[in-house]
PDB file of C-alpha atoms in Angstrom:
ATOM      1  CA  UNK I   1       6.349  78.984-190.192  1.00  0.00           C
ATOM      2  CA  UNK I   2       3.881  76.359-191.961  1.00  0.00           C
ATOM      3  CA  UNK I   3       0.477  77.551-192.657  1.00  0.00           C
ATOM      4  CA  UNK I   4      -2.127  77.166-190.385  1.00  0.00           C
ATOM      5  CA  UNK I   5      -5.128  76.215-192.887  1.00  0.00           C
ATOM      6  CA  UNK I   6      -8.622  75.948-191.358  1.00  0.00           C
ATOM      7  CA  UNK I   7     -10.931  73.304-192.660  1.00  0.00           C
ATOM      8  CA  UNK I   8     -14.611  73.981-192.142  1.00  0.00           C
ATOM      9  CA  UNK I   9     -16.858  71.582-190.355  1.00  0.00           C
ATOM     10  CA  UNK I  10     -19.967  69.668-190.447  1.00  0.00           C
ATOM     11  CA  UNK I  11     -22.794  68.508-188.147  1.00  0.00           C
ATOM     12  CA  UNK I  12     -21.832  64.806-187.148  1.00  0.00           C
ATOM     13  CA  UNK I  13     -25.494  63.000-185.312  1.00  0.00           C
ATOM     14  CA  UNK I  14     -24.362  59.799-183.155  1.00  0.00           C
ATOM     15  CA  UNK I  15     -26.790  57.616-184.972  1.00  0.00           C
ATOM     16  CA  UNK I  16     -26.529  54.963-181.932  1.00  0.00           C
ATOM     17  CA  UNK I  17     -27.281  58.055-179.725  1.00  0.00           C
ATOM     18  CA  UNK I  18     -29.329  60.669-181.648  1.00  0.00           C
ATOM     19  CA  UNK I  19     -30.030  62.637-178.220  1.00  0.00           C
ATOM     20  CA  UNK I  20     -26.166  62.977-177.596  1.00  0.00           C
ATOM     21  CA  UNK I  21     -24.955  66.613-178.309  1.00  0.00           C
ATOM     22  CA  UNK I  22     -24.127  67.474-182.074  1.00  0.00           C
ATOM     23  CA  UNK I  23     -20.801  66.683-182.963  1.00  0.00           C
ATOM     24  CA  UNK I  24     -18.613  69.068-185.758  1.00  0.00           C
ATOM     25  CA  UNK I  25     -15.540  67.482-187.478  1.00  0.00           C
ATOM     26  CA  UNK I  26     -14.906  66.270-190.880  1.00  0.00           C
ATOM     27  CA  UNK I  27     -13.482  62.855-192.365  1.00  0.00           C
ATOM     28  CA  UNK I  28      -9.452  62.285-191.454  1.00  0.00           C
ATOM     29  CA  UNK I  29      -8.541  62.659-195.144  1.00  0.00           C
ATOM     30  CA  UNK I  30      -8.804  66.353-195.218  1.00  0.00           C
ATOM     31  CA  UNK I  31      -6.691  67.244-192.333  1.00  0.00           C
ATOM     32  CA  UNK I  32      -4.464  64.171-193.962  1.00  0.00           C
ATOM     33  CA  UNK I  33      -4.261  66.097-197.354  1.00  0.00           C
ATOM     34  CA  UNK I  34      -3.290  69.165-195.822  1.00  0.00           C
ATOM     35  CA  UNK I  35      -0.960  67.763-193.624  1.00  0.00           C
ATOM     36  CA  UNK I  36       0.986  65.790-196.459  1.00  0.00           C
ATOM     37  CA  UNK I  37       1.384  69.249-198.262  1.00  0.00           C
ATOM     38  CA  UNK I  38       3.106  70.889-195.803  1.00  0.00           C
ATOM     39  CA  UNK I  39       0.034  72.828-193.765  1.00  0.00           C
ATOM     40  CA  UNK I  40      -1.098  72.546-190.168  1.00  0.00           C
ATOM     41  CA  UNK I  41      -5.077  71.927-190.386  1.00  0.00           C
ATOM     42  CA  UNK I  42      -7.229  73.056-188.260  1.00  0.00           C
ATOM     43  CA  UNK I  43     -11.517  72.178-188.082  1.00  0.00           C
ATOM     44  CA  UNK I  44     -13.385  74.843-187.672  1.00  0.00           C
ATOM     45  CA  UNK I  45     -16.164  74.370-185.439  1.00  0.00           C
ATOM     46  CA  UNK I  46     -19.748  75.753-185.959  1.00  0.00           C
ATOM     47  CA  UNK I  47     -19.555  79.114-183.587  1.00  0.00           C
ATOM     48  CA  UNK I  48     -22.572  81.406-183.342  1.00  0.00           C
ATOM     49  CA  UNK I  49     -20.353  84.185-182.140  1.00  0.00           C
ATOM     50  CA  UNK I  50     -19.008  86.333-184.867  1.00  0.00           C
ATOM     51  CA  UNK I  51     -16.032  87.709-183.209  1.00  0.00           C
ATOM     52  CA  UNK I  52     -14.740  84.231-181.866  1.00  0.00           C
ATOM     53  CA  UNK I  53     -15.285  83.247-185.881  1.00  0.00           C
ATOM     54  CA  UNK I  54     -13.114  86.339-186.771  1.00  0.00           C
ATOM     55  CA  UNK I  55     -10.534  85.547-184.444  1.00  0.00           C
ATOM     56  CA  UNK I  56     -10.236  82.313-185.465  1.00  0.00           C
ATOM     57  CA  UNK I  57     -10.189  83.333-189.567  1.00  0.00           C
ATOM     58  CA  UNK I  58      -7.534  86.082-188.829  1.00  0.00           C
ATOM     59  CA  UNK I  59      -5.446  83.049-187.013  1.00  0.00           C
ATOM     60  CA  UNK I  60      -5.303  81.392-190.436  1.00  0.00           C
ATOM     61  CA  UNK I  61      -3.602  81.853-193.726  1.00  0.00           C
ATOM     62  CA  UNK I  62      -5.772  79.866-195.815  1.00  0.00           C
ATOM     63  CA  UNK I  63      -9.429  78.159-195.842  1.00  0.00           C
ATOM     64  CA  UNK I  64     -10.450  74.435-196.594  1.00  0.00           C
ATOM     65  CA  UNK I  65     -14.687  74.716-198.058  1.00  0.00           C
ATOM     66  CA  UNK I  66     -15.363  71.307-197.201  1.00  0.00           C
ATOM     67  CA  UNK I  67     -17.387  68.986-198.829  1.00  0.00           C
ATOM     68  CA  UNK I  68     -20.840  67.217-197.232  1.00  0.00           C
ATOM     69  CA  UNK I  69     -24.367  68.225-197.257  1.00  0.00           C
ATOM     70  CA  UNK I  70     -26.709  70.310-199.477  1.00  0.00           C
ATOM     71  CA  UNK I  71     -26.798  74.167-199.539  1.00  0.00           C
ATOM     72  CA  UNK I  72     -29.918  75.457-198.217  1.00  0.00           C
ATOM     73  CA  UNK I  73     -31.893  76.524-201.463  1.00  0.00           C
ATOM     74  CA  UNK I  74     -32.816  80.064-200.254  1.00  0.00           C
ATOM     75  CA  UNK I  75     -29.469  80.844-199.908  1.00  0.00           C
ATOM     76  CA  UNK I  76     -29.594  80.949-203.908  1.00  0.00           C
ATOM     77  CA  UNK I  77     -32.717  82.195-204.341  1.00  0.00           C
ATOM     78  CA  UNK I  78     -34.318  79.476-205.083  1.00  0.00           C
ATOM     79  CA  UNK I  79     -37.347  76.996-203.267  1.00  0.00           C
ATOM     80  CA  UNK I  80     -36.566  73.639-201.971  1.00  0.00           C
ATOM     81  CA  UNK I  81     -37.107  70.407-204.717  1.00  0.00           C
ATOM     82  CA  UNK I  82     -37.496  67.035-203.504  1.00  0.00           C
ATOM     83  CA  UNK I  83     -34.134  65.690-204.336  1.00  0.00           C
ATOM     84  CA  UNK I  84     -32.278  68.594-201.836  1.00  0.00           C
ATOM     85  CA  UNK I  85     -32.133  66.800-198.246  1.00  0.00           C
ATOM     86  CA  UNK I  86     -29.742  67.370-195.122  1.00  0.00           C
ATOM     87  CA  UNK I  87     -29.598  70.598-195.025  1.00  0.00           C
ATOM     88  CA  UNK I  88     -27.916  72.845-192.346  1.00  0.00           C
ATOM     89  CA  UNK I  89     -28.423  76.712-193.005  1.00  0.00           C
ATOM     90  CA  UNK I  90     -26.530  77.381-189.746  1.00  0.00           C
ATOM     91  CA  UNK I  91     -23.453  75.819-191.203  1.00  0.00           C
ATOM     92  CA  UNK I  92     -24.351  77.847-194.845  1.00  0.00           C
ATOM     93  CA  UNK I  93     -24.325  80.864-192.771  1.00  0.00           C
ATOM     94  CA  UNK I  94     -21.299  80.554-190.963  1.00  0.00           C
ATOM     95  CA  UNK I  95     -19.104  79.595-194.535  1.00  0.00           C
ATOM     96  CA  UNK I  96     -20.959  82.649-196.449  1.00  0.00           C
ATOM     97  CA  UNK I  97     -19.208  84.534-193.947  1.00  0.00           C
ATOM     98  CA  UNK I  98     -15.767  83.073-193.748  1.00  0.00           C
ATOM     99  CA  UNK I  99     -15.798  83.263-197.586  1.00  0.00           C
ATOM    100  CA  UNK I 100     -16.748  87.308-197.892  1.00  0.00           C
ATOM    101  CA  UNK I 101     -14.054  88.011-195.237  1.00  0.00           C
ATOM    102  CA  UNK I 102     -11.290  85.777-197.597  1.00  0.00           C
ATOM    103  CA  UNK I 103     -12.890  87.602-200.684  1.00  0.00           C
ATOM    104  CA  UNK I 104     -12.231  90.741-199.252  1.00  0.00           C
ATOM    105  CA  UNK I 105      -8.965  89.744-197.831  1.00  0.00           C
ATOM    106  CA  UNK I 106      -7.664  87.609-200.955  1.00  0.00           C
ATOM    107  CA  UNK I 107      -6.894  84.502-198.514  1.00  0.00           C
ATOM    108  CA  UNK I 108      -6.445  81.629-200.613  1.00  0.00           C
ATOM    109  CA  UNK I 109      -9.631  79.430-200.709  1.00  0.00           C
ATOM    110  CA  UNK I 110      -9.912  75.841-202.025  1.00  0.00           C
ATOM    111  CA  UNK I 111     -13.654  74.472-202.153  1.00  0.00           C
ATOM    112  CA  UNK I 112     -14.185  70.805-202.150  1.00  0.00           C
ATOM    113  CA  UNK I 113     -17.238  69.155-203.610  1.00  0.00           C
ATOM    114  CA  UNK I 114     -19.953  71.163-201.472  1.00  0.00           C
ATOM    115  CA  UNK I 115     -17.335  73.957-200.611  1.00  0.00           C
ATOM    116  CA  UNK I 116     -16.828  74.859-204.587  1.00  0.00           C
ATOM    117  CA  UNK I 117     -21.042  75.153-204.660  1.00  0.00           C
ATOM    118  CA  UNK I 118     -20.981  77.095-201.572  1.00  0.00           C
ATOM    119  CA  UNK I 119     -18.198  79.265-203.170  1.00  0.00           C
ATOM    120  CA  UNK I 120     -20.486  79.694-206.465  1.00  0.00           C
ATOM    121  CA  UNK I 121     -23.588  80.845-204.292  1.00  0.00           C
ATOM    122  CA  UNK I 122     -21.554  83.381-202.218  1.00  0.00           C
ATOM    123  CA  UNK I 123     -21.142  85.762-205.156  1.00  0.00           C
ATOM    124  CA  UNK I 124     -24.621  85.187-206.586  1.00  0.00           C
ATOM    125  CA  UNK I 125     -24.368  81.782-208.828  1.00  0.00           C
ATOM    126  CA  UNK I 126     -27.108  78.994-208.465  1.00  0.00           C
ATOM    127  CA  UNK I 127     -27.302  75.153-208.517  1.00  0.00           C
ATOM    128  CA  UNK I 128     -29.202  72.378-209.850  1.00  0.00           C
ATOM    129  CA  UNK I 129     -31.028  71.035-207.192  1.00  0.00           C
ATOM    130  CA  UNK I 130     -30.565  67.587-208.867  1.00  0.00           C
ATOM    131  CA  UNK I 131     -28.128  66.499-211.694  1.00  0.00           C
ATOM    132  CA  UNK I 132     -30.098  63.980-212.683  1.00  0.00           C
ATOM    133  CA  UNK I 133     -33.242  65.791-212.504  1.00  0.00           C
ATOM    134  CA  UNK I 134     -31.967  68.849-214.541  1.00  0.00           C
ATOM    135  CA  UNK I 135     -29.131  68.158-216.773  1.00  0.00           C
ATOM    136  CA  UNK I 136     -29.919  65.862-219.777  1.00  0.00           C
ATOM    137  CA  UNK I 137     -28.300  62.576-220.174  1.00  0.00           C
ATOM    138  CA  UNK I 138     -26.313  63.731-217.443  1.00  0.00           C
ATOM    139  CA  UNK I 139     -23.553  60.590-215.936  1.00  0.00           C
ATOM    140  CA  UNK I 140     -23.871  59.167-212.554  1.00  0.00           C
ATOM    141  CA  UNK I 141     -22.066  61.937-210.488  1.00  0.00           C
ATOM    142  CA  UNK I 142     -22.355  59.958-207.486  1.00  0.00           C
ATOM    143  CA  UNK I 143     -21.054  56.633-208.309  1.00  0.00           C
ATOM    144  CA  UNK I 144     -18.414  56.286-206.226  1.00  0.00           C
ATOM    145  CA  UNK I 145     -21.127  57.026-203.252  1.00  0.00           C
ATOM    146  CA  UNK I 146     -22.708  53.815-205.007  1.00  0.00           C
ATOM    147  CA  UNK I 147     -19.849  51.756-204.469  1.00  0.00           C
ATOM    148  CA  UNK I 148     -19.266  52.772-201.060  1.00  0.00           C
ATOM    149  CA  UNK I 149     -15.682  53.743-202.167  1.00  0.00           C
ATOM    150  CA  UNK I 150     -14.228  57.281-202.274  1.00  0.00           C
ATOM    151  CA  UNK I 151     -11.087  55.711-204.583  1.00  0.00           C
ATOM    152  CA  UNK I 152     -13.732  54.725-207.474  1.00  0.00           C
ATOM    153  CA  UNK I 153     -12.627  57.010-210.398  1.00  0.00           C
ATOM    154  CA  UNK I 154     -15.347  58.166-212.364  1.00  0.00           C
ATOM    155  CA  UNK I 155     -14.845  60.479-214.738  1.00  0.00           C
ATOM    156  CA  UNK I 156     -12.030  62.132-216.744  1.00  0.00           C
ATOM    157  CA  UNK I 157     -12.052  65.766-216.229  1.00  0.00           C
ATOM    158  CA  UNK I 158     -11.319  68.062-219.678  1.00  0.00           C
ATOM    159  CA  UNK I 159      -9.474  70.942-217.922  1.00  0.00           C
ATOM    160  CA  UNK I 160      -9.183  74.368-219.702  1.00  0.00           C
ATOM    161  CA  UNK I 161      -5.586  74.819-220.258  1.00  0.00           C
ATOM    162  CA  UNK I 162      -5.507  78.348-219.624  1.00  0.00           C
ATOM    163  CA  UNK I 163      -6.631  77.767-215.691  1.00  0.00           C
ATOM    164  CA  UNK I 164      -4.606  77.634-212.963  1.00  0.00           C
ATOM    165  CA  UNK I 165      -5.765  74.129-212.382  1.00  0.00           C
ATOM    166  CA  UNK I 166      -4.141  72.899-215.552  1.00  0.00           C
ATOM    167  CA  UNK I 167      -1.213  75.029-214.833  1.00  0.00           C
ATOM    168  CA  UNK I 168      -1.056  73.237-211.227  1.00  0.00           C
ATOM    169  CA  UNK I 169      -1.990  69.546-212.737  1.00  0.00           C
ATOM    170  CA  UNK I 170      -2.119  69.434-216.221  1.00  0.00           C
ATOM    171  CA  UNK I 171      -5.146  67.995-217.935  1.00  0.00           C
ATOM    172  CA  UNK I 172      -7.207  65.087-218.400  1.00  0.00           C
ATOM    173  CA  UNK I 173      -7.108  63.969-215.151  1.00  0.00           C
ATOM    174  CA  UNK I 174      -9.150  61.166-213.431  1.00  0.00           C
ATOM    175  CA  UNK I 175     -11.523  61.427-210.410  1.00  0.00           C
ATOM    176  CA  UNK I 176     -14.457  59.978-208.315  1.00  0.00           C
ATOM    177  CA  UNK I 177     -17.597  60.995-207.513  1.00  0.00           C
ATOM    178  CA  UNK I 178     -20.055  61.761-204.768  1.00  0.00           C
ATOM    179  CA  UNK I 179     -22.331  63.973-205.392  1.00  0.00           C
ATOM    180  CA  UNK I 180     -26.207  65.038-206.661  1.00  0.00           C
ATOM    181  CA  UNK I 181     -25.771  68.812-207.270  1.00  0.00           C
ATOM    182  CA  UNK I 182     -23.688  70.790-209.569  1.00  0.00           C
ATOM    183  CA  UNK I 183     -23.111  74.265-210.325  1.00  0.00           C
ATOM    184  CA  UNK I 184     -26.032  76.111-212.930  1.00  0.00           C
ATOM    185  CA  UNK I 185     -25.142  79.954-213.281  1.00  0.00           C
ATOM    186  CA  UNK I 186     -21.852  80.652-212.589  1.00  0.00           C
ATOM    187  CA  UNK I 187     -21.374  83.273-209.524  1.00  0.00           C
ATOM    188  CA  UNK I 188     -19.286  87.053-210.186  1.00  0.00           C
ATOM    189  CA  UNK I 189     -16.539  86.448-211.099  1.00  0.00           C
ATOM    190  CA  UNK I 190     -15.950  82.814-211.143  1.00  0.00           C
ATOM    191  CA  UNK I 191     -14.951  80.727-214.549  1.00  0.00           C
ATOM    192  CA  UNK I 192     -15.239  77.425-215.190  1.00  0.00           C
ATOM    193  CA  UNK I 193     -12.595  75.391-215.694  1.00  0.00           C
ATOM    194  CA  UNK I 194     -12.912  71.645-215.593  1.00  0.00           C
ATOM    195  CA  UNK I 195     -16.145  69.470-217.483  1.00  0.00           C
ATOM    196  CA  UNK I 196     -17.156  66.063-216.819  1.00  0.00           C
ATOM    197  CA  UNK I 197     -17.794  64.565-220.313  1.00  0.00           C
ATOM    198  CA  UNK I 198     -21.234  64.897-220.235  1.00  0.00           C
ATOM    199  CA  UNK I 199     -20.437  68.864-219.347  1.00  0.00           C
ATOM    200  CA  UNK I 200     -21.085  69.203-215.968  1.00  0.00           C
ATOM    201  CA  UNK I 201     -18.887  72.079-214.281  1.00  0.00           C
ATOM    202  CA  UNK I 202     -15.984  70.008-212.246  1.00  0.00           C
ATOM    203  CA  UNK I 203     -13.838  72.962-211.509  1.00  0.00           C
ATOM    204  CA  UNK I 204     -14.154  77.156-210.769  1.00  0.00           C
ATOM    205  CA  UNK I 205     -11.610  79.551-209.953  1.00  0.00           C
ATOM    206  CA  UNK I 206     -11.350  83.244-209.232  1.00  0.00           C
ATOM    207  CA  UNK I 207      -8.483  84.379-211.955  1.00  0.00           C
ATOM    208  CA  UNK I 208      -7.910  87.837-210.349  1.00  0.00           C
ATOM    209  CA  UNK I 209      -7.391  86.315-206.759  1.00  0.00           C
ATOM    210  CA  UNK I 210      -4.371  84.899-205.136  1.00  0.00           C
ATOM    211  CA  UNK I 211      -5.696  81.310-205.221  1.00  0.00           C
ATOM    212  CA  UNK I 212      -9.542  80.363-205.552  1.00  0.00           C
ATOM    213  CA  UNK I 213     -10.279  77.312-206.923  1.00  0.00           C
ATOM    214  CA  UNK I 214     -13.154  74.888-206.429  1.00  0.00           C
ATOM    215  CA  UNK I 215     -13.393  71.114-207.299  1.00  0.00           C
ATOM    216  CA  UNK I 216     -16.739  69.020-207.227  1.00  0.00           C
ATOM    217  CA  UNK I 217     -14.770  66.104-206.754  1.00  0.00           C
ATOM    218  CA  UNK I 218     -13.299  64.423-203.735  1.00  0.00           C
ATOM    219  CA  UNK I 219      -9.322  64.831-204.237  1.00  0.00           C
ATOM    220  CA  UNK I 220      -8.926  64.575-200.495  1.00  0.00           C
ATOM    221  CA  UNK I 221      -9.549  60.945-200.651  1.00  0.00           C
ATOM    222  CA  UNK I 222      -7.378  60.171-203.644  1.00  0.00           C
ATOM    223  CA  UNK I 223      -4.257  62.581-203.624  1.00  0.00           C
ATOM    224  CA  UNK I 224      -1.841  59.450-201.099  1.00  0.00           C
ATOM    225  CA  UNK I 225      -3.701  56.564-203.089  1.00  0.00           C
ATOM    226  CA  UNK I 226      -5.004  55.852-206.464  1.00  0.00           C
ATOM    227  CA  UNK I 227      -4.846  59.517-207.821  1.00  0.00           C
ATOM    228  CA  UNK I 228      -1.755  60.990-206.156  1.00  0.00           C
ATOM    229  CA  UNK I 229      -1.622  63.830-208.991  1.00  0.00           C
ATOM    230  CA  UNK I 230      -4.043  65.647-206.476  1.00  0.00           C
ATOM    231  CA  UNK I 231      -1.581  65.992-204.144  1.00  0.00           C
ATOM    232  CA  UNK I 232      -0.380  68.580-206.438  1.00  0.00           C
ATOM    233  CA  UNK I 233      -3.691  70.974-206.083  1.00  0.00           C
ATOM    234  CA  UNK I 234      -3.500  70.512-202.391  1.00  0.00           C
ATOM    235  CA  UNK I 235       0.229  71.398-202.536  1.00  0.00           C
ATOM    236  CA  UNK I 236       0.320  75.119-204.639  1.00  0.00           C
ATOM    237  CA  UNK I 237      -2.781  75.519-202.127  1.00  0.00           C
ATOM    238  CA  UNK I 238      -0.588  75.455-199.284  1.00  0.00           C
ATOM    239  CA  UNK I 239       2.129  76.927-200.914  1.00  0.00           C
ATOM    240  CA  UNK I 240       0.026  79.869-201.603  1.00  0.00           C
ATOM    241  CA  UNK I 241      -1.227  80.314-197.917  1.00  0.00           C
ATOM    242  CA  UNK I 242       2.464  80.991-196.917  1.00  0.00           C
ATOM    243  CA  UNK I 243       2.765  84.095-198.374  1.00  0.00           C
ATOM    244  CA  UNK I 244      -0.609  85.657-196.453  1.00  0.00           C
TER     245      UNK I 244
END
């Protein structure tokens, strides 16, 4: 049986038709990535009622934290700054609680970009609100946004070669970049195991679960093009989701 991997979702607006009902779905190049490693995706949709959430979760054998828009800051104890914008603390809710239920079920997780931060904040870590605004002589984290192009590769990552990242892709490896906030305090029981060069956490994982690991970057976008070394991450992630 291939894994059935659920991907969580965000709230799409119809900009030509702002009045038109919410839409949830993410870009085709997460489904693609999972797909292309052997898993069946499937988006989760935004669902107010927690035992059609549960069903769904216990229907799947591993979870997708996708990337897109900022954590609310109270859900880290912290007040709002300027820089944090589109915010959606229904959608915060709703991945708090699919992660505690794959915490306490040790369902393989894989966190991309906003998914690693949400991953962070579940077991108590915080964010910088801002890169730019906190971290000194901090890089442009979000120039590939810049460029309009997810395939822009923008930094080298410096990968701990003890992690299971470096165990699953080796080290040194090249990535873009799209996004504003970073990981500050890591969360219980989280490591970090990737760095920008200018030290900015790329990379967390759980060591004493299954598979838990969290990338700030976009791999999704680059692991059938000009990075296809990610496919490997998205691979043992699939891999691992057969055995739940």
């Amino acid at each position: 049986m291939l894994p059935l991997i659920a991907i969580t979702s965000g709230e799409i607006t119809d900009h030509d038709f702002p009045w038109a009902p919410v839409a949830y779905g993410k870009a085709h190049t997460y489904t693609d990535a999972i797909a292309h490693a052997g898993g069946v995706p499937v988006l989760v949709p935004l669902i107010d009622d927690i035992k059609l959430l549960r069903r769904l979760y216990d229907a799947c054998d591993g979870i997708m934290f996708s990337g897109g828009n900022d954590l609310d800051p109270s859900s880290y104890g912290a007040l709002v700054s300027p820089e944090t914008k589109d915010t959606s603390p229904r959608r915060d809710k709703q991945e708090l609680q699919l992660f505690k239920w794959a915490l306490e079920d040790n369902k393989p997780v894989l966190g991309i970009c906003r998914g690693m931060q949400l991953m962070n904040v579940a077991v108590g870590g915080s964010l910088h609100q801002d890169i730019n605004a906190s971290v000194p002589d901090a890089h442009n984290h979000a120039a590939s946004a810049d460029r309009e192009d997810f395939s822009h590769l923008v930094h080298t990552l410096n990968i701990d070669a003890e992690s299971d990242l470096a165990k699953i892709m080796g080290n040194n490896i090249q990535t873009n970049g799209l996004h504003h906030q970073a990981v500050d305090v890591l969360g219980e029981g989280f490591v970090a195991t990737a760095y920008a060069e200018d030290g900015v956490i790329e990379a967390i994982e759980m060591p004493a679960k299954q598979f838990m690991i969290g990338v700030q970057s976009h791999p999704e976008a680059l692991e059938s093009g000009v990075q296809p070394i990610w496919a490997k991450l998205f691979k043992a992630f699939v891999d691992s989701s057969k055995g739940t």
